[in-house]
Amino acid sequence: MSDNPAKFFLAHRLLATVGLGGFGIRFTVQYNLFAGSIVGLAGEEQLKLLDSIQEKGQLGCFLLTEMQAGVLSGLIVETTADWDDQNQQFILHTPSDKAAKNWISQGYTAELGVVIADLRVGGTSYGPHAFFMNLRDGEEGNLLPGIRIEDMGYKTVANDLDNARVWFDKVRLPKSALLNKFADIQDNRYVQVGTERMRIEVIGQRLLTGRLAIAEAALVSCRVLHMKTEEYARRKVCNGLAGETELYNMPQLRAVFDESYKALDDMIGFVAAVEEQLNDCLIAGRIPDQELVEAISVSKIRAISTAIERAHALRLEVGSYALMHDTGFELMDMLLCCKFAEGDSRILQMKLARDRLKRIQREGLAKTAIQFLQPARKEVLAAGNLAWKLSSAGRDVKKMDALFRENWKDIYALSKLIEDRYISSYPRKQFMEPMVNRLTGANAAYDLSWKEKLGKSETSQ
């Protein structure tokens, strides 16, 4: 992740050529969200944990999303970690069901976890921080005291991946559990370590790499779906006006292939250019600036919407082939998973629009007016118009909420203009590897007794 991040993204793309599925999610959870968080947030001594985890082959998970703060709610953390100065421990607690960790991929089977909780010291909240913890014992795999887990249930796709809901009942963690590259507890006080303060942009670094990896995987998966379907269409014989012909020669299907390859290849070029910039930051150990953060959001929003749209257009034109297993179409719900994983596209769009409005507020009307002369004047006009519509709310949150609901179409329209600006202004690059169709049929049968093999799994005593 820090020495050669290009290989990290390459690995995700290669897995996507086989097909989006549960294993690909396990891969990104283990190496990006879980281990990657340790790489990015752990102190020097804590980094040694990774060697032991790798040697033992332990599974980990990343516990961030909560029941009432899901993919359409933005980042809200109500799970608490209170510092107990008498015992020199943290007390990790789920204060209500709405704060239970939710849809945690690999969370049911994981032995370890990085959990995000609101750190409180002496009654003062210092916001979300990351803690490393054991979820199960090393002997029989039973849950440790105070931890309760439920399986999220059977899904339409990727049932080779477990997803869990997790509660903590005053679980005690050692002082060393706090990943302390940026913050620590010293003499029972919260202290900043180094010059970079702990904030959501620091914790969210793995969400950025995850968003880009997901965007790339969706594009690659959709493209190889088209490649595999094209192979079929060139073999499939059907009747035309002048006699037998191949399905591929039907003009409506040819049009879909042409339009899809053009759209997918253009988005691949954009996302590859964004990855190049992010790789530079990862190698240098820099937190990405606002422009790169937004470019990554645009990558996820538009790459996945392009993949969904083009896969659907293809499905409509290939007949019963799209209903068959081992065609790649059985994995299409995974593109929906991509849409809401690591920050739902709608939330990312709202953030793009919100930050654009903040920019108007920060720069003032005079500087905003000058921007009408620039190429992005449609965006400037839309932002100014939306700012005017929302201005009557002032600091009244209820009024602002009502105006957001009333003007929701304008908010997403502004985001689309921002997305267009980024896509048009970035150069186009290419992935390092050739695109190869390796699509394999998704698993259709599973070991239904898998939970029984994990010991006491649903709750601990």
Short mmCIF file of C-alpha atoms in Angstrom, two decimals:
data_model
loop_
_atom_site.label_atom_id
_atom_site.label_comp_id
_atom_site.label_asym_id
_atom_site.label_seq_id
_atom_site.Cartn_x
_atom_site.Cartn_y
_atom_site.Cartn_z
CA MET A 1 0.00 0.00 0.00
CA SER A 2 2.85 2.42 0.71
CA ASP A 3 5.76 0.94 -1.26
CA ASN A 4 3.98 -0.02 -4.49
CA PRO A 5 0.28 0.91 -4.36
CA ALA A 6 -0.11 0.33 -8.12
CA LYS A 7 0.10 -3.42 -7.38
CA PHE A 8 -2.72 -3.07 -4.85
CA PHE A 9 -5.04 -1.61 -7.49
CA LEU A 10 -3.82 -4.12 -10.09
CA ALA A 11 -4.78 -7.01 -7.81
CA HIS A 12 -8.35 -5.71 -7.54
CA ARG A 13 -8.63 -5.36 -11.31
CA LEU A 14 -7.31 -8.86 -11.95
CA LEU A 15 -9.87 -10.29 -9.53
CA ALA A 16 -12.58 -8.33 -11.37
CA THR A 17 -11.68 -10.07 -14.65
CA VAL A 18 -12.71 -13.34 -12.97
CA GLY A 19 -15.93 -11.70 -11.77
CA LEU A 20 -17.13 -9.39 -9.03
CA GLY A 21 -18.03 -11.50 -6.03
CA GLY A 22 -17.61 -12.19 -2.34
CA PHE A 23 -13.92 -13.07 -2.56
CA GLY A 24 -13.07 -9.72 -4.11
CA ILE A 25 -14.78 -7.97 -1.21
CA ARG A 26 -12.92 -10.15 1.28
CA PHE A 27 -9.69 -9.19 -0.45
CA THR A 28 -10.31 -5.44 -0.19
CA VAL A 29 -11.58 -5.75 3.40
CA GLN A 30 -8.50 -7.70 4.49
CA TYR A 31 -5.81 -5.71 2.71
CA ASN A 32 -7.33 -2.25 2.34
CA LEU A 33 -9.85 -1.53 5.09
CA PHE A 34 -8.39 -3.72 7.84
CA ALA A 35 -4.63 -4.05 7.24
CA GLY A 36 -4.53 -0.77 5.31
CA SER A 37 -5.97 1.08 8.31
CA ILE A 38 -3.20 -0.34 10.46
CA VAL A 39 -0.62 0.74 7.87
CA GLY A 40 -2.05 4.26 7.78
CA LEU A 41 -2.97 4.85 11.41
CA ALA A 42 -0.70 2.68 13.58
CA GLY A 43 2.41 3.80 15.43
CA GLU A 44 5.78 2.17 14.73
CA GLU A 45 5.43 -0.55 17.36
CA GLN A 46 1.86 -1.31 16.35
CA LEU A 47 2.89 -1.88 12.73
CA LYS A 48 4.61 -5.08 13.87
CA LEU A 49 1.12 -6.52 14.35
CA LEU A 50 0.91 -7.00 10.60
CA ASP A 51 3.74 -9.54 10.51
CA SER A 52 2.04 -11.66 13.16
CA ILE A 53 -1.37 -11.41 11.48
CA GLN A 54 0.09 -12.46 8.14
CA GLU A 55 2.04 -15.33 9.67
CA LYS A 56 -1.04 -16.70 11.49
CA GLY A 57 -3.36 -16.12 8.52
CA GLN A 58 -5.86 -14.26 10.69
CA LEU A 59 -8.92 -12.63 9.15
CA GLY A 60 -9.80 -9.04 9.98
CA CYS A 61 -12.68 -6.64 9.40
CA PHE A 62 -13.32 -2.89 9.46
CA LEU A 63 -16.15 -1.78 11.75
CA LEU A 64 -17.31 1.69 10.73
CA THR A 65 -20.88 1.74 9.35
CA GLU A 66 -23.67 1.80 11.94
CA MET A 67 -27.36 0.83 11.74
CA GLN A 68 -28.73 4.37 11.70
CA ALA A 69 -25.74 5.78 9.84
CA GLY A 70 -25.65 3.59 6.79
CA VAL A 71 -24.59 4.23 3.24
CA LEU A 72 -27.23 6.94 2.74
CA SER A 73 -26.52 8.78 6.01
CA GLY A 74 -22.93 9.98 5.71
CA LEU A 75 -20.27 9.35 8.33
CA ILE A 76 -21.81 9.38 11.82
CA VAL A 77 -20.22 7.40 14.67
CA GLU A 78 -22.15 6.81 17.92
CA THR A 79 -20.14 3.84 19.19
CA THR A 80 -18.10 5.14 22.15
CA ALA A 81 -14.64 4.42 23.52
CA ASP A 82 -14.29 5.98 27.00
CA TRP A 83 -10.88 6.24 28.61
CA ASP A 84 -10.84 4.66 32.10
CA ASP A 85 -7.90 6.37 33.80
CA GLN A 86 -8.05 4.12 36.88
CA ASN A 87 -7.61 0.90 34.92
CA GLN A 88 -5.72 2.44 31.98
CA GLN A 89 -8.18 0.92 29.52
CA PHE A 90 -10.77 1.96 26.96
CA ILE A 91 -14.39 0.92 27.40
CA LEU A 92 -15.91 0.19 24.00
CA HIS A 93 -19.69 0.40 24.00
CA THR A 94 -22.71 0.37 21.70
CA PRO A 95 -25.11 2.85 23.42
CA SER A 96 -28.20 1.76 21.43
CA ASP A 97 -29.25 -0.54 18.62
CA LYS A 98 -29.00 2.30 16.11
CA ALA A 99 -25.25 2.46 16.88
CA ALA A 100 -24.63 -1.24 16.21
CA LYS A 101 -22.02 -1.78 13.54
CA ASN A 102 -23.87 -2.82 10.40
CA TRP A 103 -23.19 -4.73 7.17
CA ILE A 104 -19.63 -5.44 8.29
CA SER A 105 -18.08 -7.51 5.51
CA GLN A 106 -16.18 -10.52 6.84
CA GLY A 107 -17.40 -9.40 10.28
CA TYR A 108 -18.96 -12.73 11.24
CA THR A 109 -15.87 -14.85 10.58
CA ALA A 110 -13.14 -12.32 11.43
CA GLU A 111 -10.91 -12.93 14.40
CA LEU A 112 -9.68 -9.33 14.51
CA GLY A 113 -11.08 -5.91 13.75
CA VAL A 114 -10.32 -2.23 13.40
CA VAL A 115 -13.29 -0.48 14.97
CA ILE A 116 -14.09 3.22 14.63
CA ALA A 117 -15.48 4.78 17.81
CA ASP A 118 -15.94 8.21 19.36
CA LEU A 119 -12.97 8.62 21.70
CA ARG A 120 -13.93 10.32 24.99
CA VAL A 121 -11.44 11.34 27.65
CA GLY A 122 -12.58 12.96 30.89
CA GLY A 123 -16.04 13.52 29.42
CA THR A 124 -14.70 15.33 26.34
CA SER A 125 -15.34 13.86 22.90
CA TYR A 126 -12.38 13.87 20.49
CA GLY A 127 -14.32 12.40 17.58
CA PRO A 128 -13.89 9.14 15.64
CA HIS A 129 -10.66 7.21 16.22
CA ALA A 130 -9.50 3.74 15.18
CA PHE A 131 -8.95 0.88 17.64
CA PHE A 132 -7.43 -2.55 17.00
CA MET A 133 -9.17 -5.38 18.80
CA ASN A 134 -9.62 -9.14 19.05
CA LEU A 135 -13.14 -10.34 18.31
CA ARG A 136 -12.65 -14.07 18.90
CA ASP A 137 -10.37 -16.20 21.05
CA GLY A 138 -7.48 -17.99 19.44
CA GLU A 139 -8.44 -21.45 20.66
CA GLU A 140 -11.96 -22.36 19.53
CA GLY A 141 -12.90 -19.18 17.70
CA ASN A 142 -15.53 -18.16 20.26
CA LEU A 143 -16.54 -14.53 20.56
CA LEU A 144 -14.87 -12.66 23.39
CA PRO A 145 -16.95 -11.37 26.34
CA GLY A 146 -19.23 -8.42 25.64
CA ILE A 147 -19.37 -8.93 21.86
CA ARG A 148 -22.60 -9.90 20.09
CA ILE A 149 -22.82 -10.67 16.37
CA GLU A 150 -25.71 -11.43 14.01
CA ASP A 151 -25.54 -12.57 10.41
CA MET A 152 -27.18 -10.09 7.99
CA GLY A 153 -28.86 -12.96 6.13
CA TYR A 154 -29.03 -14.46 2.65
CA LYS A 155 -28.41 -12.03 -0.22
CA THR A 156 -29.17 -11.95 -3.95
CA VAL A 157 -25.46 -12.24 -4.71
CA ALA A 158 -22.08 -12.83 -3.01
CA ASN A 159 -23.28 -15.33 -0.42
CA ASP A 160 -19.69 -16.56 -0.26
CA LEU A 161 -19.16 -13.41 1.85
CA ASP A 162 -20.48 -13.05 5.40
CA ASN A 163 -21.89 -9.70 6.52
CA ALA A 164 -22.50 -8.97 10.18
CA ARG A 165 -24.19 -6.67 12.64
CA VAL A 166 -22.04 -6.19 15.76
CA TRP A 167 -22.74 -4.86 19.27
CA PHE A 168 -20.25 -4.08 22.07
CA ASP A 169 -21.31 -4.20 25.71
CA LYS A 170 -18.67 -2.31 27.69
CA VAL A 171 -15.81 -4.27 26.15
CA ARG A 172 -12.48 -3.37 27.75
CA LEU A 173 -9.56 -2.68 25.44
CA PRO A 174 -5.93 -2.12 26.47
CA LYS A 175 -4.32 1.29 26.01
CA SER A 176 -2.37 -0.13 23.07
CA ALA A 177 -5.64 -0.70 21.17
CA LEU A 178 -5.76 2.95 20.06
CA LEU A 179 -3.92 3.20 16.75
CA ASN A 180 -1.59 5.99 17.75
CA LYS A 181 0.25 7.39 14.75
CA PHE A 182 -1.67 10.67 15.04
CA ALA A 183 -3.09 10.68 18.59
CA ASP A 184 -2.48 8.97 21.92
CA ILE A 185 -3.27 9.02 25.63
CA GLN A 186 -0.44 10.34 27.81
CA ASP A 187 -0.80 10.99 31.54
CA ASN A 188 -4.53 10.41 31.13
CA ARG A 189 -4.76 13.24 28.61
CA TYR A 190 -5.51 13.18 24.91
CA VAL A 191 -2.48 14.34 22.92
CA GLN A 192 -1.78 14.93 19.26
CA VAL A 193 1.23 13.06 17.89
CA GLY A 194 3.20 14.96 15.25
CA THR A 195 1.91 17.86 13.18
CA GLU A 196 -1.03 16.10 11.48
CA ARG A 197 -4.13 16.15 13.68
CA MET A 198 -6.56 13.25 13.73
CA ARG A 199 -9.64 14.01 11.63
CA ILE A 200 -12.03 12.21 9.34
CA GLU A 201 -9.80 12.80 6.29
CA VAL A 202 -7.06 10.85 8.08
CA ILE A 203 -9.32 7.94 9.06
CA GLY A 204 -10.92 8.05 5.63
CA GLN A 205 -7.72 7.38 3.68
CA ARG A 206 -8.70 3.72 3.29
CA LEU A 207 -12.13 4.79 2.07
CA LEU A 208 -10.38 6.75 -0.68
CA THR A 209 -8.28 3.81 -1.84
CA GLY A 210 -11.35 1.60 -1.52
CA ARG A 211 -13.49 3.92 -3.63
CA LEU A 212 -10.96 3.94 -6.42
CA ALA A 213 -10.39 0.18 -6.27
CA ILE A 214 -14.15 -0.38 -6.47
CA ALA A 215 -14.48 2.04 -9.40
CA GLU A 216 -11.75 0.23 -11.31
CA ALA A 217 -13.16 -3.21 -10.50
CA ALA A 218 -16.64 -2.21 -11.70
CA LEU A 219 -15.30 -0.88 -15.00
CA VAL A 220 -13.11 -3.91 -15.64
CA SER A 221 -15.86 -6.34 -14.71
CA CYS A 222 -18.34 -4.60 -17.01
CA ARG A 223 -15.86 -4.54 -19.88
CA VAL A 224 -15.03 -8.24 -19.66
CA LEU A 225 -18.79 -8.92 -19.45
CA HIS A 226 -19.08 -7.21 -22.83
CA MET A 227 -16.08 -9.13 -24.16
CA LYS A 228 -17.54 -12.49 -23.10
CA THR A 229 -20.97 -11.58 -24.46
CA GLU A 230 -19.41 -10.47 -27.76
CA GLU A 231 -17.74 -13.87 -28.09
CA TYR A 232 -21.15 -15.49 -27.67
CA ALA A 233 -22.87 -13.07 -30.08
CA ARG A 234 -20.30 -13.83 -32.79
CA ARG A 235 -21.07 -17.57 -32.48
CA LYS A 236 -24.83 -17.35 -32.07
CA VAL A 237 -26.58 -17.93 -35.42
CA CYS A 238 -30.02 -16.42 -35.99
CA ASN A 239 -32.23 -15.66 -38.97
CA GLY A 240 -32.03 -12.31 -40.75
CA LEU A 241 -33.90 -10.92 -43.77
CA ALA A 242 -31.23 -12.21 -46.16
CA GLY A 243 -30.76 -15.57 -44.43
CA GLU A 244 -28.62 -16.81 -41.55
CA THR A 245 -26.46 -14.31 -39.73
CA GLU A 246 -24.71 -13.90 -36.40
CA LEU A 247 -26.42 -12.17 -33.48
CA TYR A 248 -23.45 -9.80 -33.35
CA ASN A 249 -24.50 -8.35 -36.73
CA MET A 250 -27.86 -7.14 -35.42
CA PRO A 251 -27.55 -3.34 -35.59
CA GLN A 252 -29.06 -2.65 -32.17
CA LEU A 253 -26.57 -5.00 -30.49
CA ARG A 254 -23.62 -3.67 -32.48
CA ALA A 255 -24.64 -0.17 -31.37
CA VAL A 256 -24.61 -1.27 -27.72
CA PHE A 257 -21.13 -2.76 -28.06
CA ASP A 258 -19.79 0.36 -29.79
CA GLU A 259 -21.33 2.74 -27.27
CA SER A 260 -20.27 0.61 -24.30
CA TYR A 261 -16.65 0.18 -25.30
CA LYS A 262 -16.36 3.91 -25.97
CA ALA A 263 -17.91 4.89 -22.63
CA LEU A 264 -16.06 2.26 -20.58
CA ASP A 265 -12.67 2.94 -22.15
CA ASP A 266 -13.04 6.69 -21.60
CA MET A 267 -13.88 6.17 -17.93
CA ILE A 268 -10.98 3.72 -17.58
CA GLY A 269 -8.66 6.42 -18.94
CA PHE A 270 -9.98 8.96 -16.41
CA VAL A 271 -9.82 6.61 -13.42
CA ALA A 272 -6.31 5.45 -14.35
CA ALA A 273 -5.16 9.10 -14.31
CA VAL A 274 -6.71 9.64 -10.87
CA GLU A 275 -5.04 6.47 -9.59
CA GLU A 276 -1.65 7.75 -10.75
CA GLN A 277 -2.08 10.86 -8.59
CA LEU A 278 -3.28 8.87 -5.58
CA ASN A 279 -0.33 6.47 -5.90
CA ASP A 280 2.05 9.44 -5.68
CA CYS A 281 0.39 10.49 -2.40
CA LEU A 282 0.50 6.97 -0.96
CA ILE A 283 4.18 6.53 -1.75
CA ALA A 284 5.04 9.96 -0.30
CA GLY A 285 2.82 9.43 2.77
CA ARG A 286 0.76 12.56 2.01
CA ILE A 287 -2.90 13.07 2.80
CA PRO A 288 -4.64 13.73 -0.57
CA ASP A 289 -5.72 17.34 -1.11
CA GLN A 290 -9.33 18.40 -1.66
CA GLU A 291 -9.09 18.28 -5.45
CA LEU A 292 -7.83 14.69 -5.48
CA VAL A 293 -10.43 13.63 -2.90
CA GLU A 294 -13.13 15.03 -5.17
CA ALA A 295 -11.62 13.39 -8.26
CA ILE A 296 -11.74 10.04 -6.43
CA SER A 297 -15.40 10.65 -5.55
CA VAL A 298 -16.13 11.46 -9.19
CA SER A 299 -14.33 8.26 -10.23
CA LYS A 300 -16.58 6.16 -8.03
CA ILE A 301 -19.81 7.97 -8.94
CA ARG A 302 -19.35 7.96 -12.68
CA ALA A 303 -17.42 4.70 -13.16
CA ILE A 304 -20.09 2.70 -11.38
CA SER A 305 -23.04 4.51 -12.98
CA THR A 306 -21.40 3.91 -16.38
CA ALA A 307 -20.88 0.22 -15.61
CA ILE A 308 -24.49 -0.21 -14.42
CA GLU A 309 -25.93 1.62 -17.42
CA ARG A 310 -23.83 -0.23 -20.02
CA ALA A 311 -24.36 -3.67 -18.45
CA HIS A 312 -28.12 -3.06 -18.39
CA ALA A 313 -28.14 -1.85 -22.00
CA LEU A 314 -26.30 -5.02 -23.02
CA ARG A 315 -28.65 -7.28 -21.08
CA LEU A 316 -31.66 -5.82 -22.89
CA GLU A 317 -30.31 -6.83 -26.31
CA VAL A 318 -28.90 -10.36 -25.93
CA GLY A 319 -32.10 -12.28 -25.23
CA SER A 320 -32.23 -15.32 -22.95
CA TYR A 321 -28.43 -15.48 -22.76
CA ALA A 322 -28.65 -12.76 -20.07
CA LEU A 323 -30.72 -15.14 -17.91
CA MET A 324 -28.15 -17.91 -17.92
CA HIS A 325 -25.65 -18.79 -15.22
CA ASP A 326 -21.93 -18.55 -16.05
CA THR A 327 -22.46 -15.61 -18.41
CA GLY A 328 -21.45 -12.85 -16.00
CA PHE A 329 -24.98 -11.44 -15.86
CA GLU A 330 -25.64 -13.39 -12.65
CA LEU A 331 -23.16 -11.01 -10.99
CA MET A 332 -24.91 -7.78 -11.99
CA ASP A 333 -26.20 -7.09 -8.46
CA MET A 334 -22.54 -6.71 -7.46
CA LEU A 335 -22.51 -3.45 -9.41
CA LEU A 336 -25.23 -2.24 -7.06
CA CYS A 337 -23.00 -3.25 -4.15
CA CYS A 338 -20.25 -1.16 -5.72
CA LYS A 339 -22.60 1.83 -5.82
CA PHE A 340 -23.12 1.97 -2.08
CA ALA A 341 -19.84 0.50 -0.78
CA GLU A 342 -17.28 2.91 0.74
CA GLY A 343 -19.79 5.79 0.58
CA ASP A 344 -22.97 5.69 -1.48
CA SER A 345 -22.79 7.62 -4.74
CA ARG A 346 -25.66 9.86 -3.64
CA ILE A 347 -23.83 10.85 -0.46
CA LEU A 348 -20.69 11.59 -2.46
CA GLN A 349 -22.74 13.74 -4.85
CA MET A 350 -24.25 15.68 -1.95
CA LYS A 351 -20.77 16.26 -0.54
CA LEU A 352 -19.51 17.57 -3.90
CA ALA A 353 -22.43 20.01 -4.06
CA ARG A 354 -22.10 21.05 -0.41
CA ASP A 355 -18.40 21.76 -0.74
CA ARG A 356 -19.06 23.80 -3.89
CA LEU A 357 -21.56 25.93 -1.96
CA LYS A 358 -19.05 26.37 0.84
CA ARG A 359 -16.57 27.62 -1.73
CA ILE A 360 -19.03 30.35 -2.79
CA GLN A 361 -19.49 31.33 0.83
CA ARG A 362 -15.73 31.43 1.38
CA GLU A 363 -14.81 33.33 -1.80
CA GLY A 364 -17.69 35.81 -1.83
CA LEU A 365 -19.91 37.05 -4.64
CA ALA A 366 -17.25 39.16 -6.39
CA LYS A 367 -14.87 36.27 -7.02
CA THR A 368 -17.77 33.98 -7.91
CA ALA A 369 -18.98 36.49 -10.51
CA ILE A 370 -15.55 36.49 -12.19
CA GLN A 371 -15.82 32.71 -12.61
CA PHE A 372 -18.72 33.21 -15.04
CA LEU A 373 -16.03 33.99 -17.63
CA GLN A 374 -14.38 30.58 -17.15
CA PRO A 375 -15.20 27.36 -19.05
CA ALA A 376 -17.16 25.94 -16.09
CA ARG A 377 -19.66 28.81 -16.11
CA LYS A 378 -22.65 26.43 -16.17
CA GLU A 379 -21.41 24.97 -12.90
CA VAL A 380 -20.86 28.47 -11.46
CA LEU A 381 -24.37 29.52 -12.45
CA ALA A 382 -25.94 26.36 -11.00
CA ALA A 383 -23.98 26.76 -7.75
CA GLY A 384 -24.91 30.43 -7.43
CA ASN A 385 -28.57 29.71 -8.14
CA LEU A 386 -28.67 26.89 -5.57
CA ALA A 387 -26.89 29.05 -2.98
CA TRP A 388 -29.55 31.73 -3.46
CA LYS A 389 -32.37 29.19 -3.04
CA LEU A 390 -30.87 27.91 0.20
CA SER A 391 -29.83 31.28 1.63
CA SER A 392 -33.16 32.00 3.35
CA ALA A 393 -32.52 29.18 5.82
CA GLY A 394 -29.60 30.97 7.41
CA ARG A 395 -28.39 28.79 10.31
CA ASP A 396 -31.80 27.21 10.91
CA VAL A 397 -31.18 23.47 10.44
CA LYS A 398 -34.86 22.58 10.05
CA LYS A 399 -35.35 25.21 7.36
CA MET A 400 -32.20 24.04 5.60
CA ASP A 401 -33.43 20.45 5.70
CA ALA A 402 -36.74 21.52 4.14
CA LEU A 403 -34.96 23.48 1.41
CA PHE A 404 -32.63 20.56 0.66
CA ARG A 405 -35.67 18.31 0.19
CA GLU A 406 -37.35 20.89 -2.01
CA ASN A 407 -34.28 21.45 -4.18
CA TRP A 408 -32.84 17.92 -4.26
CA LYS A 409 -32.83 17.76 -8.04
CA ASP A 410 -30.78 20.96 -8.22
CA ILE A 411 -28.28 19.51 -5.72
CA TYR A 412 -27.65 16.42 -7.84
CA ALA A 413 -27.63 18.50 -11.04
CA LEU A 414 -24.87 20.67 -9.55
CA SER A 415 -22.91 17.55 -8.63
CA LYS A 416 -23.18 16.28 -12.21
CA LEU A 417 -21.71 19.54 -13.51
CA ILE A 418 -18.83 19.23 -11.04
CA GLU A 419 -18.29 15.64 -12.17
CA ASP A 420 -18.28 16.77 -15.81
CA ARG A 421 -15.62 19.37 -15.04
CA TYR A 422 -13.27 16.84 -13.47
CA ILE A 423 -13.79 14.28 -16.23
CA SER A 424 -13.17 16.83 -18.99
CA SER A 425 -10.09 18.35 -17.34
CA TYR A 426 -8.13 15.18 -16.52
CA PRO A 427 -5.73 13.57 -19.01
CA ARG A 428 -6.39 9.97 -20.01
CA LYS A 429 -4.07 7.18 -18.90
CA GLN A 430 -4.16 3.41 -19.24
CA PHE A 431 -3.97 0.49 -16.83
CA MET A 432 -0.67 -1.38 -16.94
CA GLU A 433 -2.19 -4.76 -17.87
CA PRO A 434 -4.10 -5.92 -20.96
CA MET A 435 -7.82 -6.53 -20.53
CA VAL A 436 -8.46 -10.29 -20.45
CA ASN A 437 -11.80 -12.06 -20.05
CA ARG A 438 -11.51 -14.58 -17.22
CA LEU A 439 -15.16 -14.51 -16.11
CA THR A 440 -16.12 -17.58 -14.12
CA GLY A 441 -19.61 -18.62 -13.04
CA ALA A 442 -20.55 -17.49 -9.55
CA ASN A 443 -20.96 -20.12 -6.84
CA ALA A 444 -24.53 -21.37 -6.72
CA ALA A 445 -24.22 -23.64 -3.66
CA TYR A 446 -22.80 -22.96 -0.20
CA ASP A 447 -22.06 -24.79 3.02
CA LEU A 448 -25.23 -23.95 4.94
CA SER A 449 -23.73 -25.11 8.23
CA TRP A 450 -20.79 -22.69 8.10
CA LYS A 451 -21.86 -20.83 11.24
CA GLU A 452 -21.79 -24.00 13.33
CA LYS A 453 -18.10 -24.38 12.56
CA LEU A 454 -17.19 -21.09 14.25
CA GLY A 455 -17.95 -22.11 17.84
CA LYS A 456 -20.15 -19.80 19.90
CA SER A 457 -20.72 -17.20 17.25
CA GLU A 458 -23.93 -15.24 17.79
CA THR A 459 -23.06 -13.99 21.26
CA SER A 460 -20.54 -14.37 24.04
CA GLN A 461 -21.24 -15.10 27.70
#
